[in-house]
Coordinates of C-alpha atoms in Angstrom, one line a residue:
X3 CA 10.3 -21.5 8.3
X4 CA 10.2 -25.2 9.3
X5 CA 10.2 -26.0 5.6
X6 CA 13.1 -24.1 4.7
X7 CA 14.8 -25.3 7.4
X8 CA 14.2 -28.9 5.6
X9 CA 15.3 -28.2 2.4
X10 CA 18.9 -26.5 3.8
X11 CA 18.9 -29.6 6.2
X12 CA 19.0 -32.0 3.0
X13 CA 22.2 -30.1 1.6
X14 CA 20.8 -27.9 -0.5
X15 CA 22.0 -23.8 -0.3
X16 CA 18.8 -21.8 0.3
X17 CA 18.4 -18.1 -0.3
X18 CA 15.1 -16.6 0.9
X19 CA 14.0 -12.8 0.7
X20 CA 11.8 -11.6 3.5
X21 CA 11.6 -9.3 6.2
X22 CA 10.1 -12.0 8.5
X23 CA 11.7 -11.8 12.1
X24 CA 11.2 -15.6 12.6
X25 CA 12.9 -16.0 9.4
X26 CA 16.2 -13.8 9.5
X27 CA 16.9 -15.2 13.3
X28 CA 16.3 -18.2 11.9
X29 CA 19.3 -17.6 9.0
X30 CA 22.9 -18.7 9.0
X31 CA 23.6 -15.6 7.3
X32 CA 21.9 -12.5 6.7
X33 CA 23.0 -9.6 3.8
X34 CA 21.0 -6.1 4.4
X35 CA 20.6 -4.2 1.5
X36 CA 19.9 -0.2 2.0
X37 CA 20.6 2.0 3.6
X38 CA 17.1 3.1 2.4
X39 CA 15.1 2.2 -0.8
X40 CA 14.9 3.3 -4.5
X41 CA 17.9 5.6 -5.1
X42 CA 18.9 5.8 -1.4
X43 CA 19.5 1.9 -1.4
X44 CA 21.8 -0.5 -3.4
X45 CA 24.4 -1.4 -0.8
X46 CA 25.2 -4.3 1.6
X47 CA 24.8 -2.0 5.3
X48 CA 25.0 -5.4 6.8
X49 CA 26.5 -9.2 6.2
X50 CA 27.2 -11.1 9.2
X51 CA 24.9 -13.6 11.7
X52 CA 21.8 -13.2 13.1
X53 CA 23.1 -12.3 16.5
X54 CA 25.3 -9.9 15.5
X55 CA 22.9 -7.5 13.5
X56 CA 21.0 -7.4 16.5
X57 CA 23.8 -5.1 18.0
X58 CA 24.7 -3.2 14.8
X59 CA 23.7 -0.1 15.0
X60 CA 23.9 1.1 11.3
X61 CA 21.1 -1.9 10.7
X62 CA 17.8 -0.6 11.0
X63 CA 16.4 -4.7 10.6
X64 CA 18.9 -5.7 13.4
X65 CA 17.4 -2.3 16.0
X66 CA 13.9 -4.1 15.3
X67 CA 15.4 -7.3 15.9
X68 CA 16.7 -6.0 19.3
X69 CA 13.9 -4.1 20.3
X70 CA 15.5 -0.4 19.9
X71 CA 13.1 0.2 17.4
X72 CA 9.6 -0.5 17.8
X73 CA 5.9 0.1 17.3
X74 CA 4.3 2.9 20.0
X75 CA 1.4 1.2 21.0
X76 CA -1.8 3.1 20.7
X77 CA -4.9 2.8 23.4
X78 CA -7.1 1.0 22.3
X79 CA -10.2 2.6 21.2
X80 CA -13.8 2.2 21.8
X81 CA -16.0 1.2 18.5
X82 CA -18.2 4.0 17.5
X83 CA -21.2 1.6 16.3
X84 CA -21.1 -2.1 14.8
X85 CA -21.9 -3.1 11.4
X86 CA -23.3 -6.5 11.8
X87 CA -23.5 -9.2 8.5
X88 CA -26.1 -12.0 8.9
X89 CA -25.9 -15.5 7.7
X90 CA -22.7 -15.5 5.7
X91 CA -22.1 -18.7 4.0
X92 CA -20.3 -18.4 0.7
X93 CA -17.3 -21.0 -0.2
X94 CA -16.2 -22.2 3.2
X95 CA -18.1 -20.2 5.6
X96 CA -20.5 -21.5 8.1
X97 CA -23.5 -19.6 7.9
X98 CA -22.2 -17.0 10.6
X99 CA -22.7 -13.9 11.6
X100 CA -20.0 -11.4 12.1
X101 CA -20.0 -8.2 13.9
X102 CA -17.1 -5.6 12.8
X103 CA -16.4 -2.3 15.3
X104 CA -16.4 0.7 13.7
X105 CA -13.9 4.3 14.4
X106 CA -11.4 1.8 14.9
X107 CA -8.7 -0.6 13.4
X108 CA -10.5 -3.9 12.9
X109 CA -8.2 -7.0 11.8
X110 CA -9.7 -10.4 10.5
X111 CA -6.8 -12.8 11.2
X112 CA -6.7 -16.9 10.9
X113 CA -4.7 -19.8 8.8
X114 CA -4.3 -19.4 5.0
X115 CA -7.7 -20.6 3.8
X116 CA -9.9 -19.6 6.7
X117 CA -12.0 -18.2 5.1
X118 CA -10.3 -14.4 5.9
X119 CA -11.1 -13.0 1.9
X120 CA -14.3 -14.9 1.7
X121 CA -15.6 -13.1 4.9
X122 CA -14.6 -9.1 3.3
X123 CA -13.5 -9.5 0.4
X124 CA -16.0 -11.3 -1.2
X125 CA -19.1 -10.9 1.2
X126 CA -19.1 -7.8 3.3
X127 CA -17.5 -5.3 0.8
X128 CA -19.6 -5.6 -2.3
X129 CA -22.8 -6.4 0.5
X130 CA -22.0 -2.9 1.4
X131 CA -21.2 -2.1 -1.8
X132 CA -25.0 -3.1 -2.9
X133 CA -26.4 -0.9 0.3
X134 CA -25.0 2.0 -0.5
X135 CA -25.4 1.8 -4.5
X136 CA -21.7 1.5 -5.5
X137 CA -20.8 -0.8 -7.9
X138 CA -19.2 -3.9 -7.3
X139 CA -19.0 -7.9 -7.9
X140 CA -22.2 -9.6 -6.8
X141 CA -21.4 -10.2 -3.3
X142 CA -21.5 -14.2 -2.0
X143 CA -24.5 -15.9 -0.1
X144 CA -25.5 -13.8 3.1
X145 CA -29.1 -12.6 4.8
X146 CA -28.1 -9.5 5.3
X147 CA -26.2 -6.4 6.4
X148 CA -26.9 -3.9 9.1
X149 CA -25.6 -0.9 11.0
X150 CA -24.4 0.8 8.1
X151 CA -26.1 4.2 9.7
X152 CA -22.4 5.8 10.3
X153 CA -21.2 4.6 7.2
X154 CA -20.7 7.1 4.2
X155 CA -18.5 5.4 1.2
X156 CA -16.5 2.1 1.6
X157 CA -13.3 1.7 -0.1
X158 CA -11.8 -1.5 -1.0
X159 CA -7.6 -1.9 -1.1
X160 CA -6.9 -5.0 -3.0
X161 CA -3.4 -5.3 -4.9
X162 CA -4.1 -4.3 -8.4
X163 CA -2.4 -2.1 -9.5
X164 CA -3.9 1.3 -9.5
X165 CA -4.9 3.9 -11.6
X166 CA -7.0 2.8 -14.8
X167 CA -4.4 2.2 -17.4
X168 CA 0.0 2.2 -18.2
X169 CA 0.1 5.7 -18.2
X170 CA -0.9 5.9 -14.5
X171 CA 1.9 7.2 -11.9
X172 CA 2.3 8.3 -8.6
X173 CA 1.7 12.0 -9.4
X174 CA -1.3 11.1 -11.3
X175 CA -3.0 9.2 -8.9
X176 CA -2.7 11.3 -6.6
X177 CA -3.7 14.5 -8.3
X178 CA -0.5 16.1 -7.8
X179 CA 0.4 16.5 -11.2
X180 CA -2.1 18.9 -12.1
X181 CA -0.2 21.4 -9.7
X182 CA 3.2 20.5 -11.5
X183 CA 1.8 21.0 -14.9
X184 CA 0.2 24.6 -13.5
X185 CA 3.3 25.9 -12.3
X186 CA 5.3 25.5 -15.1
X187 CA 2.6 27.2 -17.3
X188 CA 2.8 29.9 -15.4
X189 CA 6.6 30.2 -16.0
X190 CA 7.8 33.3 -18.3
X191 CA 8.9 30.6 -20.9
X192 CA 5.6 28.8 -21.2
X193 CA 3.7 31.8 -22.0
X194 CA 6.1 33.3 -24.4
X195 CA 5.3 30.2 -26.4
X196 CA 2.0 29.9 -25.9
X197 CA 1.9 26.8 -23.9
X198 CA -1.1 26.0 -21.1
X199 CA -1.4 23.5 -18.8
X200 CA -2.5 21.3 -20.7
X201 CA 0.8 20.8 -23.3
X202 CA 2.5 19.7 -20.2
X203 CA 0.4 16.5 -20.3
X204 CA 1.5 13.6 -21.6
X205 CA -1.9 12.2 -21.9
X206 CA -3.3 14.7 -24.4
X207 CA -2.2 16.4 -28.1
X208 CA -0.6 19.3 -28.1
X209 CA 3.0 18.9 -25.5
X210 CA 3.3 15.3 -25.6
X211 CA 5.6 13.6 -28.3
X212 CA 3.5 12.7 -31.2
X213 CA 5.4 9.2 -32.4
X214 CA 5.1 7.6 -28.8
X215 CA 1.7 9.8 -27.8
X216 CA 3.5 10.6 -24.4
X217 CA 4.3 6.4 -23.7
X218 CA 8.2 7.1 -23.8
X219 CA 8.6 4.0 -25.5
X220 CA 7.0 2.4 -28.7
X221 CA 5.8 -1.6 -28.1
X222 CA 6.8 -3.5 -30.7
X223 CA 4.4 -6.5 -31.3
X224 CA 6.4 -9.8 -31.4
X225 CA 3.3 -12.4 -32.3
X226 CA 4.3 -15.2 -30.5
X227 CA 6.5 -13.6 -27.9
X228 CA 6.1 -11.2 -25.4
X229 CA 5.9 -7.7 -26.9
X230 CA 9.5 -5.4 -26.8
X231 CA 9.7 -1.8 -25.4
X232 CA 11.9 0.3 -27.2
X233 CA 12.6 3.8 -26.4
X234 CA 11.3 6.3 -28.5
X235 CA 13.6 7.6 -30.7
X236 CA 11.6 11.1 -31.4
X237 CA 11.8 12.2 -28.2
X238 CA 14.1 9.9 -26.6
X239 CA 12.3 8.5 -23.6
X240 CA 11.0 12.5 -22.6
X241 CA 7.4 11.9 -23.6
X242 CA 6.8 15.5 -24.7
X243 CA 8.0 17.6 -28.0
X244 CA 10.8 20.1 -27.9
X245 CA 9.4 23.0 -27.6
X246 CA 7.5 22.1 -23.9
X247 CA 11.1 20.3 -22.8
X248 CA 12.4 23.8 -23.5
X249 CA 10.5 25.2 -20.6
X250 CA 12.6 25.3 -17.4
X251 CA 11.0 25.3 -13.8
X252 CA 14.1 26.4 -11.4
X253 CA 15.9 25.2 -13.9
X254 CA 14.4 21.5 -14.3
X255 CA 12.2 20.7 -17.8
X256 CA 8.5 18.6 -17.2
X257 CA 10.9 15.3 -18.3
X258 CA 13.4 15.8 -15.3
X259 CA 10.5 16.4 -12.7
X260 CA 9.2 13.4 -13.7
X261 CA 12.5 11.9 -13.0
X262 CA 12.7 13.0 -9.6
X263 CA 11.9 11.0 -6.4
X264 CA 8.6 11.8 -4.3
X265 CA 11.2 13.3 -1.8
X266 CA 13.3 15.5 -4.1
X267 CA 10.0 16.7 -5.6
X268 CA 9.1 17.7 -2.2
X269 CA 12.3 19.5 -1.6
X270 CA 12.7 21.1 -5.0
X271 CA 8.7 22.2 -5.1
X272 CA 9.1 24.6 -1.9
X273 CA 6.7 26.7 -1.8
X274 CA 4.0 25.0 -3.9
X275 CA 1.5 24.1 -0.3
X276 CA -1.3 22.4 -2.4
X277 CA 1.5 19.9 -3.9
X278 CA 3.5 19.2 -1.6
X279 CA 0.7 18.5 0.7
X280 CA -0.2 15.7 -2.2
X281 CA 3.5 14.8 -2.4
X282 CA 3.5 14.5 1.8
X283 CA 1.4 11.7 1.5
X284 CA 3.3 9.8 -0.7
X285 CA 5.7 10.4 1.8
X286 CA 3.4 9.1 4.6
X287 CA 2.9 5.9 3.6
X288 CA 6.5 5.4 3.0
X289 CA 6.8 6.1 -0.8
X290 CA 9.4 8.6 -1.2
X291 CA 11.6 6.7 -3.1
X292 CA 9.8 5.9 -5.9
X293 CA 9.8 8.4 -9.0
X294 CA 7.2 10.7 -9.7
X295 CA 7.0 9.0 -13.6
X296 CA 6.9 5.4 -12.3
X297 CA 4.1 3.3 -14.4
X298 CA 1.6 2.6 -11.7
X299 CA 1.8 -0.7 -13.2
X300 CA 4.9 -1.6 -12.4
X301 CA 4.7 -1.0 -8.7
X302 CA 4.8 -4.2 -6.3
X303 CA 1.2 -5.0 -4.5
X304 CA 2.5 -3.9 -1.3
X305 CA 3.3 -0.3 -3.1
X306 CA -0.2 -0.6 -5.1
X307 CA -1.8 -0.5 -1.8
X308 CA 0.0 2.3 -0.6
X309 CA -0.1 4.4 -3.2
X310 CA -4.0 4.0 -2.9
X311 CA -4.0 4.5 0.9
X312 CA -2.2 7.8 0.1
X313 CA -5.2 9.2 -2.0
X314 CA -7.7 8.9 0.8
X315 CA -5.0 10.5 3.1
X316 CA -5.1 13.5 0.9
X317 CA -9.3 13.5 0.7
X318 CA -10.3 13.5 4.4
X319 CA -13.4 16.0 4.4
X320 CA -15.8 13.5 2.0
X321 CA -18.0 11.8 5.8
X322 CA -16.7 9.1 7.7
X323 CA -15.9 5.8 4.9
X324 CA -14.8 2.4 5.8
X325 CA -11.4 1.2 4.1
X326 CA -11.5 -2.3 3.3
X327 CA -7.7 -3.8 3.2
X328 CA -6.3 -7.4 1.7
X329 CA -2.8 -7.7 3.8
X330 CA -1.1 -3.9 3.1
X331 CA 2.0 -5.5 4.9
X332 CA 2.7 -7.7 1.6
X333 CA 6.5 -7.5 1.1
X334 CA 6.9 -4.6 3.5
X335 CA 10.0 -4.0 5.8
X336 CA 9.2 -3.6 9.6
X337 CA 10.1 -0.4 9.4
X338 CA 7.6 0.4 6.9
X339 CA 5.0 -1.3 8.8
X340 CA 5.4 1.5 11.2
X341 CA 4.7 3.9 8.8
X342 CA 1.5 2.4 8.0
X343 CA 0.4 1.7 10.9
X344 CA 0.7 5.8 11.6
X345 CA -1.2 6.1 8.6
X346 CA -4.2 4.0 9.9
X347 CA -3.7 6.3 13.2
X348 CA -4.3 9.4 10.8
X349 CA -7.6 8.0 9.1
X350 CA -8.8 6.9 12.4
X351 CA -8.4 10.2 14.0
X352 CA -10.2 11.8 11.5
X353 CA -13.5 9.3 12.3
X354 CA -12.7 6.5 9.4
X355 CA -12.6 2.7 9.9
X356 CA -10.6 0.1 9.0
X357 CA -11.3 -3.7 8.4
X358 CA -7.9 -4.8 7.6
X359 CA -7.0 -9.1 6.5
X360 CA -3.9 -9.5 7.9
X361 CA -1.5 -11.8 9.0
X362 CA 1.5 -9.9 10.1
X363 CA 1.7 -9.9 14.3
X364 CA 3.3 -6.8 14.1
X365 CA 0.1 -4.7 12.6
X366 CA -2.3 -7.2 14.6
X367 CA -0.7 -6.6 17.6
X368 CA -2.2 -2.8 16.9
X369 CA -5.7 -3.8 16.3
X370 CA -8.3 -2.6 18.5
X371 CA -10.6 -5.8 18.0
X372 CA -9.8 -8.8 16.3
X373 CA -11.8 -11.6 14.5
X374 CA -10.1 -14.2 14.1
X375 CA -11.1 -17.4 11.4
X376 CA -10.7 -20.8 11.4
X377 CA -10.1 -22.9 12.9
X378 CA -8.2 -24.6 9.9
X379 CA -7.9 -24.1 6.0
X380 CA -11.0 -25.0 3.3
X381 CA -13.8 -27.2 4.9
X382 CA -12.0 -26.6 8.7
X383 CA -12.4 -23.0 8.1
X384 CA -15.4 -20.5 7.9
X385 CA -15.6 -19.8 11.6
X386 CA -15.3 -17.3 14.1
X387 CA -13.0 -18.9 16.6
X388 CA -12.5 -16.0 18.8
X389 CA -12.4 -12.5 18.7
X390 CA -11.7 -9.6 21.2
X391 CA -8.6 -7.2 21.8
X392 CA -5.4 -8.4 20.8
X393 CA -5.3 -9.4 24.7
X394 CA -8.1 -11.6 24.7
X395 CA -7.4 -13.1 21.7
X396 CA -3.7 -14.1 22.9
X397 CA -5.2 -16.2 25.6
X398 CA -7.8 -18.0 23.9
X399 CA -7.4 -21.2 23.6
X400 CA -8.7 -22.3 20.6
X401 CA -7.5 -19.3 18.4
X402 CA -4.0 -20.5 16.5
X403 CA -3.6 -16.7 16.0
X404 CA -3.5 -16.6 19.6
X405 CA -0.7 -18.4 20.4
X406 CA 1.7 -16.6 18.2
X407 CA 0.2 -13.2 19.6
X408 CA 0.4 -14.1 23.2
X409 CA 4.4 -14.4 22.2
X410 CA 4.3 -11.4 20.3
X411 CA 2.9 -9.0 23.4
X412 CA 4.9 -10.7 25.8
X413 CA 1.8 -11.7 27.7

């Protein structure tokens, strides 16, 4: 903030896009764009000063601003068990060992640099990863790790995009679309024409367009330039052949599903439990606005992780796992903040764990037990400097995290 502040200070016009709190009080001027997102957005709700969005009512930044929206703050729990990693010293760390809670929300805080990634990212996930025989990268220096009893599966969040290849999307991901694909062949009009599930797949011969082989668009190779995506001019962008497009579900062809938005895919499959369950997830973790056909690859990191979270939301039966996160609040409004922190409430209640890197007050604020790194960047990093509830932590003294969070809970 203090360096934007400099460069408008030395004449220069400065336009910054962020959903920071200290950041938009700090503005002259602030221009909201929604009401919503995707399709629902695309107009200014607000333009005026920091002080007066506080008191407009039709700005859902300014209610969080004021405090008429907020977070409901949670108990905090009681760790069910402790997995404990020994003599860490990768990179920048200091040869420590670190005890993480588990059955709760666990967030590793500290200054860019700290050490925060090299701690779980790069040590305790793929150490884990090693105990119980998943793949992974070859984790950095450590002893060992124990108290892994409670511990069924570990899942790691990072922000790549998901889904193994382009012709991943939300529904895929998911597994919703195999429910879309089975209801239309079950339609009067698929099986007059002999169509199965399968030729509603754009991933396999037989429905999708044979000149774009289901893409949409053809990538034209430009040797010294980034390739060009042109629309495919067989099928027009549809992905499948004629004959599947001709099948209507309540009136709407595999193409215009595709088209829809989680949320009026939700609406429009009434009826359909097993799906909409799927597509309620999506909805959970606050991506009903994006469109069922969106290339996973195109999603922002802060939607990546999201769209990930939304899998294990839908897959709660497999034993108690540990999700590993890498900052989920990336480019996220406060608003949806709240969403996922009602997400981590779902997986917790359900006996999962969460070791979240994090550096957004508002989700740390939530934690049940903080560690927090430092106690500065590279070679001053790679230490615990405190950790505790978000209480203890706010009133340490020699936690920099601390200071902000004492502010931030009004202590």
């Amino acid at each position: 903030r203090e360096a934007i502040g400099d460069l408008n200070r030395r004449g220069n016009n400065v336009v910054v896009v962020d959903h920071d709190p200290d950041v938009i009080t700090a503005a002259q001027r602030v221009i909201e764009i929604g009401p919503a997102a995707g399709v629902a957005g695309g107009e200014v709700v607000f333009d005026g000063t920091p002080e007066k969005i506080v008191k407009d009512k039709s700005s859902i930044t300014g209610q969080y601003l004021s405090g008429e929206r907020g977070y409901l703050m949670s108990e905090r729990r009681k760790p069910r068990g402790r997995i404990k990693l020994h003599e860490a010293s990768g990179h920048n760390l200091k040869n420590i060992d670190v005890e993480f809670p588990l059955g709760c929300l666990c967030v590793v805080t500290g200054v860019s640099g700290a050490g925060k990634s090299t701690l779980v990212q790069e040590t305790l996930y793929p150490a884990i990863c090693r105990k119980l025989q998943k793949n992974s990268d070859a984790p950095l220096p450590f002893r060992d790790v124990t108290g892994l009893g409670p511990v069924k599966d570990v899942v790691l969040f990072d922000q790549s995009p998901p889904g193994k290849s382009s012709r991943s999307n939300p529904v895929t991901y998911v597994k919703a679309f195999d429910e879309i694909r089975k209801a239309f062949a079950e339609t009067q009009d698929a099986k007059s024409r002999g169509l199965t599930a399968k030729h509603f797949s754009f991933n396999v011969k037989g429905g999708r367009c044979d000149r774009c082989e289901g893409d949409g668009f053809l990538r034209v190779d430009m040797q010294f330039m980034a390739d060009i995506l042109m629309k495919c001019e067989q099928c027009n962008g549809a992905r499948y052949r004629d004959e599947v497009l001709a099948v209507k579900y309540r009136k709407k062809n595999i193409a215009d599903v595709l088209n829809m938005t989680v949320r009026e895919a939700f609406s429009f499959f009434r009826g359909q439990v097993k799906l909409q369950s799927r597509l309620k997830a999506l909805i959970d973790v606050g991506l009903e606005y994006i469109r069922l056909g969106q290339s996973s690859a195109t999603m922002s990191s802060g939607e990546a992780q999201r769209l990930k979270l939304a899998l294990h939301l839908n897959v709660t039966t497999r034993g108690r796992s540990l999700f590993v996160l890498d900052e989920p609040t990336c480019g996220l409004h406060m608003n949806d903040v709240a969403k996922l922190v009602e997400c981590f409430e779902s997986l917790i209640a359900v006996g999962h764990s969460l070791i979240v890197v994090e550096h957004d007050l508002s989700l740390i604020k939530h934690a049940d037990w903080i560690i927090d790194m430092g106690p500065g960047p590279a070679d001053d990093g790679g230490m615990v400097v405190a950790q505790g509830t978000p209480e203890e932590v706010a009133v340490n003294p020699d936690s920099i995290t601390g200071k902000f969070l004492k502010k931030a809970l009004d202590i």
